Amino acid sequence: ALGSPLFGRAEVRLAHGKRLTILAPGTARHGKAPSPAAAPYITHAELDGHPYQRPWTTYCELASGGTLGFELSAHATRWAQHGQLPPSYGPGAAAPKSACAP
C-alpha cells in the first residue's frame, strides 16, 4: 500500500545496480511544494513520469528502478481510482503463484 512519504527524497538501491528514487512532495511542475509533514495527502502520483492511479504497487513494478513521485496537499482529495484496493491474502483467498502476481 502506498502512503504519503515523510521525506522529500529517498533512493533505494536494488539488485543489479538498479535504483528507485522516491520524491515527495512530488514533481517540480507546480513549483516549490509544501513539506510532506505539512501536506500529508496524496493528490497525484507518478511512476517514471506516467500517472499512477492505484494506491498500491508490487515489487515487480519497482524492481527495475525508476522514479516514484508524489504531489501532496494539506487537504484530502481522491487521487486513486475508486475501488483499487490492494490484494489481500488469507482464509478464502489464494496466495499469489509468483512474486510478481498481485
Short mmCIF file of N, CA and C in Angstrom, two decimals:
data_model
loop_
_atom_site.label_atom_id
_atom_site.label_comp_id
_atom_site.label_asym_id
_atom_site.label_seq_id
_atom_site.Cartn_x
_atom_site.Cartn_y
_atom_site.Cartn_z
N ALA A 1 0.85 -1.18 0.00
CA ALA A 1 0.00 0.00 0.00
C ALA A 1 0.89 1.23 0.00
N LEU A 2 0.49 2.25 -0.75
CA LEU A 2 1.23 3.50 -0.81
C LEU A 2 0.62 4.50 0.16
N GLY A 3 1.48 5.25 0.80
CA GLY A 3 1.05 6.31 1.68
C GLY A 3 1.94 7.51 1.46
N SER A 4 1.58 8.63 2.02
CA SER A 4 2.39 9.83 1.80
C SER A 4 3.72 9.68 2.54
N PRO A 5 4.82 9.93 1.83
CA PRO A 5 6.14 9.81 2.45
C PRO A 5 6.37 10.92 3.48
N LEU A 6 7.24 10.64 4.42
CA LEU A 6 7.61 11.63 5.43
C LEU A 6 8.98 12.22 5.14
N PHE A 7 9.41 12.15 3.90
CA PHE A 7 10.72 12.63 3.50
C PHE A 7 10.59 13.28 2.14
N GLY A 8 11.52 14.11 1.78
CA GLY A 8 11.48 14.79 0.49
C GLY A 8 12.05 13.96 -0.64
N ARG A 9 13.05 13.13 -0.31
CA ARG A 9 13.70 12.31 -1.35
C ARG A 9 14.34 11.11 -0.67
N ALA A 10 14.26 9.97 -1.33
CA ALA A 10 14.94 8.76 -0.87
C ALA A 10 15.37 7.96 -2.08
N GLU A 11 16.46 7.25 -1.94
CA GLU A 11 16.94 6.38 -3.01
C GLU A 11 17.09 4.98 -2.46
N VAL A 12 16.49 4.02 -3.13
CA VAL A 12 16.56 2.62 -2.72
C VAL A 12 17.45 1.91 -3.73
N ARG A 13 18.51 1.29 -3.23
CA ARG A 13 19.40 0.52 -4.11
C ARG A 13 18.85 -0.89 -4.24
N LEU A 14 18.60 -1.27 -5.48
CA LEU A 14 18.01 -2.57 -5.79
C LEU A 14 19.07 -3.49 -6.38
N ALA A 15 18.70 -4.72 -6.64
CA ALA A 15 19.60 -5.71 -7.24
C ALA A 15 20.08 -5.23 -8.61
N HIS A 16 21.22 -5.71 -9.01
CA HIS A 16 21.79 -5.47 -10.34
C HIS A 16 22.06 -3.99 -10.61
N GLY A 17 22.38 -3.23 -9.56
CA GLY A 17 22.72 -1.82 -9.74
C GLY A 17 21.56 -0.89 -10.03
N LYS A 18 20.36 -1.35 -9.95
CA LYS A 18 19.17 -0.52 -10.21
C LYS A 18 18.88 0.34 -8.98
N ARG A 19 18.23 1.48 -9.22
CA ARG A 19 17.85 2.39 -8.13
C ARG A 19 16.42 2.87 -8.31
N LEU A 20 15.73 2.94 -7.21
CA LEU A 20 14.39 3.51 -7.19
C LEU A 20 14.49 4.82 -6.41
N THR A 21 14.12 5.91 -7.05
CA THR A 21 14.12 7.22 -6.39
C THR A 21 12.68 7.56 -6.04
N ILE A 22 12.47 7.91 -4.79
CA ILE A 22 11.14 8.31 -4.32
C ILE A 22 11.22 9.80 -4.01
N LEU A 23 10.34 10.56 -4.64
CA LEU A 23 10.32 12.01 -4.48
C LEU A 23 9.01 12.45 -3.86
N ALA A 24 9.10 13.32 -2.87
CA ALA A 24 7.92 13.91 -2.27
C ALA A 24 8.29 15.31 -1.85
N PRO A 25 7.47 16.26 -1.99
CA PRO A 25 6.08 16.16 -2.31
C PRO A 25 5.74 15.88 -3.76
N GLY A 26 6.69 15.63 -4.62
CA GLY A 26 6.36 15.25 -5.99
C GLY A 26 7.20 15.99 -6.99
N THR A 27 6.65 16.12 -8.17
CA THR A 27 7.37 16.76 -9.26
C THR A 27 7.43 18.26 -9.04
N ALA A 28 8.36 18.89 -9.71
CA ALA A 28 8.53 20.34 -9.58
C ALA A 28 7.67 21.10 -10.58
N ARG A 29 6.76 20.44 -11.26
CA ARG A 29 6.00 21.11 -12.31
C ARG A 29 5.08 22.20 -11.77
N HIS A 30 4.77 22.16 -10.47
CA HIS A 30 3.93 23.21 -9.88
C HIS A 30 4.76 24.12 -8.98
N GLY A 31 6.05 24.13 -9.18
CA GLY A 31 6.91 24.97 -8.35
C GLY A 31 7.21 24.32 -7.02
N LYS A 32 7.71 25.10 -6.09
CA LYS A 32 8.07 24.57 -4.78
C LYS A 32 6.81 24.16 -4.02
N ALA A 33 6.80 22.95 -3.55
CA ALA A 33 5.63 22.41 -2.86
C ALA A 33 5.87 22.40 -1.35
N PRO A 34 4.81 22.26 -0.55
CA PRO A 34 4.96 22.24 0.91
C PRO A 34 5.67 20.97 1.38
N SER A 35 6.15 21.00 2.61
CA SER A 35 6.82 19.83 3.16
C SER A 35 5.82 18.69 3.34
N PRO A 36 6.28 17.43 3.29
CA PRO A 36 5.37 16.30 3.48
C PRO A 36 4.64 16.34 4.82
N ALA A 37 5.28 16.84 5.88
CA ALA A 37 4.62 16.90 7.18
C ALA A 37 3.46 17.90 7.17
N ALA A 38 3.58 18.99 6.41
CA ALA A 38 2.52 20.00 6.34
C ALA A 38 1.45 19.63 5.32
N ALA A 39 1.75 18.67 4.45
CA ALA A 39 0.81 18.27 3.39
C ALA A 39 0.79 16.75 3.30
N PRO A 40 0.04 16.07 4.16
CA PRO A 40 0.10 14.62 4.22
C PRO A 40 -0.78 13.85 3.22
N TYR A 41 -1.55 14.53 2.40
CA TYR A 41 -2.47 13.85 1.50
C TYR A 41 -1.92 13.80 0.07
N ILE A 42 -1.97 12.62 -0.53
CA ILE A 42 -1.51 12.45 -1.91
C ILE A 42 -2.57 13.00 -2.85
N THR A 43 -2.16 13.89 -3.76
CA THR A 43 -3.08 14.41 -4.76
C THR A 43 -2.75 13.88 -6.15
N HIS A 44 -1.52 13.40 -6.32
CA HIS A 44 -1.09 12.88 -7.62
C HIS A 44 0.14 12.02 -7.38
N ALA A 45 0.24 10.93 -8.11
CA ALA A 45 1.42 10.08 -8.05
C ALA A 45 1.83 9.74 -9.48
N GLU A 46 3.14 9.58 -9.68
CA GLU A 46 3.67 9.21 -10.98
C GLU A 46 4.74 8.14 -10.81
N LEU A 47 4.76 7.21 -11.73
CA LEU A 47 5.82 6.21 -11.80
C LEU A 47 6.49 6.40 -13.14
N ASP A 48 7.76 6.80 -13.11
CA ASP A 48 8.54 7.08 -14.32
C ASP A 48 7.84 8.08 -15.25
N GLY A 49 7.25 9.12 -14.66
CA GLY A 49 6.64 10.18 -15.45
C GLY A 49 5.23 9.91 -15.93
N HIS A 50 4.70 8.74 -15.61
CA HIS A 50 3.33 8.39 -16.01
C HIS A 50 2.42 8.40 -14.79
N PRO A 51 1.21 8.97 -14.92
CA PRO A 51 0.29 8.98 -13.78
C PRO A 51 0.09 7.58 -13.22
N TYR A 52 0.10 7.48 -11.90
CA TYR A 52 -0.09 6.20 -11.22
C TYR A 52 -1.37 6.31 -10.42
N GLN A 53 -2.36 5.49 -10.74
CA GLN A 53 -3.70 5.64 -10.19
C GLN A 53 -4.07 4.64 -9.11
N ARG A 54 -3.18 3.71 -8.78
CA ARG A 54 -3.51 2.73 -7.74
C ARG A 54 -2.87 3.13 -6.42
N PRO A 55 -3.56 2.92 -5.31
CA PRO A 55 -2.98 3.23 -4.01
C PRO A 55 -2.07 2.11 -3.49
N TRP A 56 -1.64 1.24 -4.35
CA TRP A 56 -0.73 0.15 -4.01
C TRP A 56 0.11 -0.19 -5.23
N THR A 57 1.19 -0.93 -5.01
CA THR A 57 2.06 -1.36 -6.10
C THR A 57 2.64 -2.73 -5.75
N THR A 58 3.34 -3.32 -6.69
CA THR A 58 4.01 -4.60 -6.46
C THR A 58 5.51 -4.39 -6.52
N TYR A 59 6.24 -5.30 -5.94
CA TYR A 59 7.70 -5.24 -6.02
C TYR A 59 8.15 -5.27 -7.47
N CYS A 60 7.51 -6.06 -8.29
CA CYS A 60 7.92 -6.20 -9.70
C CYS A 60 7.79 -4.88 -10.46
N GLU A 61 6.83 -4.05 -10.10
CA GLU A 61 6.69 -2.75 -10.76
C GLU A 61 7.83 -1.81 -10.39
N LEU A 62 8.45 -2.04 -9.25
CA LEU A 62 9.51 -1.16 -8.78
C LEU A 62 10.90 -1.76 -8.93
N ALA A 63 11.00 -3.07 -9.17
CA ALA A 63 12.28 -3.78 -9.16
C ALA A 63 13.26 -3.34 -10.23
N SER A 64 12.77 -2.80 -11.34
CA SER A 64 13.69 -2.38 -12.40
C SER A 64 14.18 -0.95 -12.16
N GLY A 65 13.78 -0.34 -11.06
CA GLY A 65 14.22 1.00 -10.74
C GLY A 65 13.34 2.04 -11.39
N GLY A 66 13.70 3.29 -11.22
CA GLY A 66 12.93 4.38 -11.79
C GLY A 66 12.64 5.43 -10.74
N THR A 67 11.59 6.19 -10.99
CA THR A 67 11.22 7.28 -10.08
C THR A 67 9.74 7.18 -9.73
N LEU A 68 9.47 7.21 -8.45
CA LEU A 68 8.11 7.25 -7.92
C LEU A 68 7.95 8.61 -7.28
N GLY A 69 7.10 9.45 -7.89
CA GLY A 69 6.94 10.81 -7.41
C GLY A 69 5.55 11.06 -6.86
N PHE A 70 5.48 11.91 -5.87
CA PHE A 70 4.22 12.25 -5.23
C PHE A 70 4.03 13.76 -5.20
N GLU A 71 2.81 14.21 -5.38
CA GLU A 71 2.41 15.58 -5.08
C GLU A 71 1.49 15.48 -3.88
N LEU A 72 1.74 16.31 -2.88
CA LEU A 72 1.00 16.25 -1.63
C LEU A 72 0.25 17.55 -1.38
N SER A 73 -0.78 17.45 -0.55
CA SER A 73 -1.60 18.61 -0.23
C SER A 73 -1.98 18.57 1.25
N ALA A 74 -2.33 19.72 1.78
CA ALA A 74 -2.83 19.80 3.14
C ALA A 74 -4.29 19.38 3.22
N HIS A 75 -4.94 19.22 2.06
CA HIS A 75 -6.36 18.88 2.01
C HIS A 75 -6.55 17.54 1.32
N ALA A 76 -7.42 16.72 1.87
CA ALA A 76 -7.69 15.40 1.31
C ALA A 76 -8.40 15.52 -0.03
N THR A 77 -7.93 14.73 -1.00
CA THR A 77 -8.57 14.63 -2.31
C THR A 77 -8.54 13.16 -2.71
N ARG A 78 -9.27 12.82 -3.73
CA ARG A 78 -9.24 11.44 -4.23
C ARG A 78 -8.29 11.42 -5.41
N TRP A 79 -7.16 10.76 -5.25
CA TRP A 79 -6.18 10.68 -6.34
C TRP A 79 -6.18 9.32 -7.01
N ALA A 80 -6.54 8.28 -6.33
CA ALA A 80 -6.51 6.93 -6.90
C ALA A 80 -7.88 6.59 -7.47
N GLN A 81 -7.88 5.63 -8.39
CA GLN A 81 -9.15 5.17 -8.96
C GLN A 81 -9.96 4.49 -7.87
N HIS A 82 -11.24 4.81 -7.82
CA HIS A 82 -12.14 4.21 -6.85
C HIS A 82 -12.18 2.69 -7.02
N GLY A 83 -12.13 1.96 -5.93
CA GLY A 83 -12.22 0.50 -5.98
C GLY A 83 -10.89 -0.20 -6.21
N GLN A 84 -9.79 0.52 -6.24
CA GLN A 84 -8.47 -0.08 -6.45
C GLN A 84 -7.85 -0.50 -5.13
N LEU A 85 -8.45 -1.49 -4.49
CA LEU A 85 -7.95 -1.96 -3.20
C LEU A 85 -6.73 -2.85 -3.41
N PRO A 86 -5.79 -2.83 -2.46
CA PRO A 86 -4.64 -3.73 -2.59
C PRO A 86 -5.09 -5.17 -2.42
N PRO A 87 -4.32 -6.11 -2.99
CA PRO A 87 -4.68 -7.51 -2.84
C PRO A 87 -4.61 -7.93 -1.37
N SER A 88 -5.43 -8.88 -1.01
CA SER A 88 -5.46 -9.39 0.35
C SER A 88 -5.42 -10.91 0.30
N TYR A 89 -4.62 -11.51 1.17
CA TYR A 89 -4.47 -12.96 1.19
C TYR A 89 -4.82 -13.47 2.58
N GLY A 90 -5.35 -14.64 2.63
CA GLY A 90 -5.72 -15.22 3.91
C GLY A 90 -6.80 -16.27 3.69
N PRO A 91 -7.55 -16.58 4.71
CA PRO A 91 -8.59 -17.59 4.57
C PRO A 91 -9.55 -17.22 3.42
N GLY A 92 -9.71 -18.14 2.51
CA GLY A 92 -10.60 -17.94 1.40
C GLY A 92 -10.00 -17.19 0.21
N ALA A 93 -8.77 -16.74 0.33
CA ALA A 93 -8.10 -16.03 -0.76
C ALA A 93 -6.74 -16.68 -1.00
N ALA A 94 -6.56 -17.19 -2.20
CA ALA A 94 -5.32 -17.88 -2.53
C ALA A 94 -4.14 -16.92 -2.58
N ALA A 95 -2.99 -17.37 -2.13
CA ALA A 95 -1.76 -16.58 -2.20
C ALA A 95 -1.31 -16.52 -3.66
N PRO A 96 -0.52 -15.50 -4.03
CA PRO A 96 -0.06 -15.41 -5.42
C PRO A 96 0.84 -16.57 -5.79
N LYS A 97 0.84 -16.90 -7.09
CA LYS A 97 1.66 -18.02 -7.57
C LYS A 97 3.11 -17.61 -7.85
N SER A 98 3.34 -16.29 -7.96
CA SER A 98 4.71 -15.81 -8.15
C SER A 98 4.88 -14.51 -7.37
N ALA A 99 6.13 -14.08 -7.24
CA ALA A 99 6.42 -12.87 -6.50
C ALA A 99 5.87 -11.63 -7.20
N CYS A 100 5.54 -11.75 -8.49
CA CYS A 100 5.07 -10.59 -9.25
C CYS A 100 3.55 -10.56 -9.41
N ALA A 101 2.86 -11.54 -8.95
CA ALA A 101 1.41 -11.56 -9.08
C ALA A 101 0.78 -10.79 -7.92
N PRO A 102 -0.18 -9.90 -8.21
CA PRO A 102 -0.84 -9.21 -7.12
C PRO A 102 -1.81 -10.12 -6.40
#
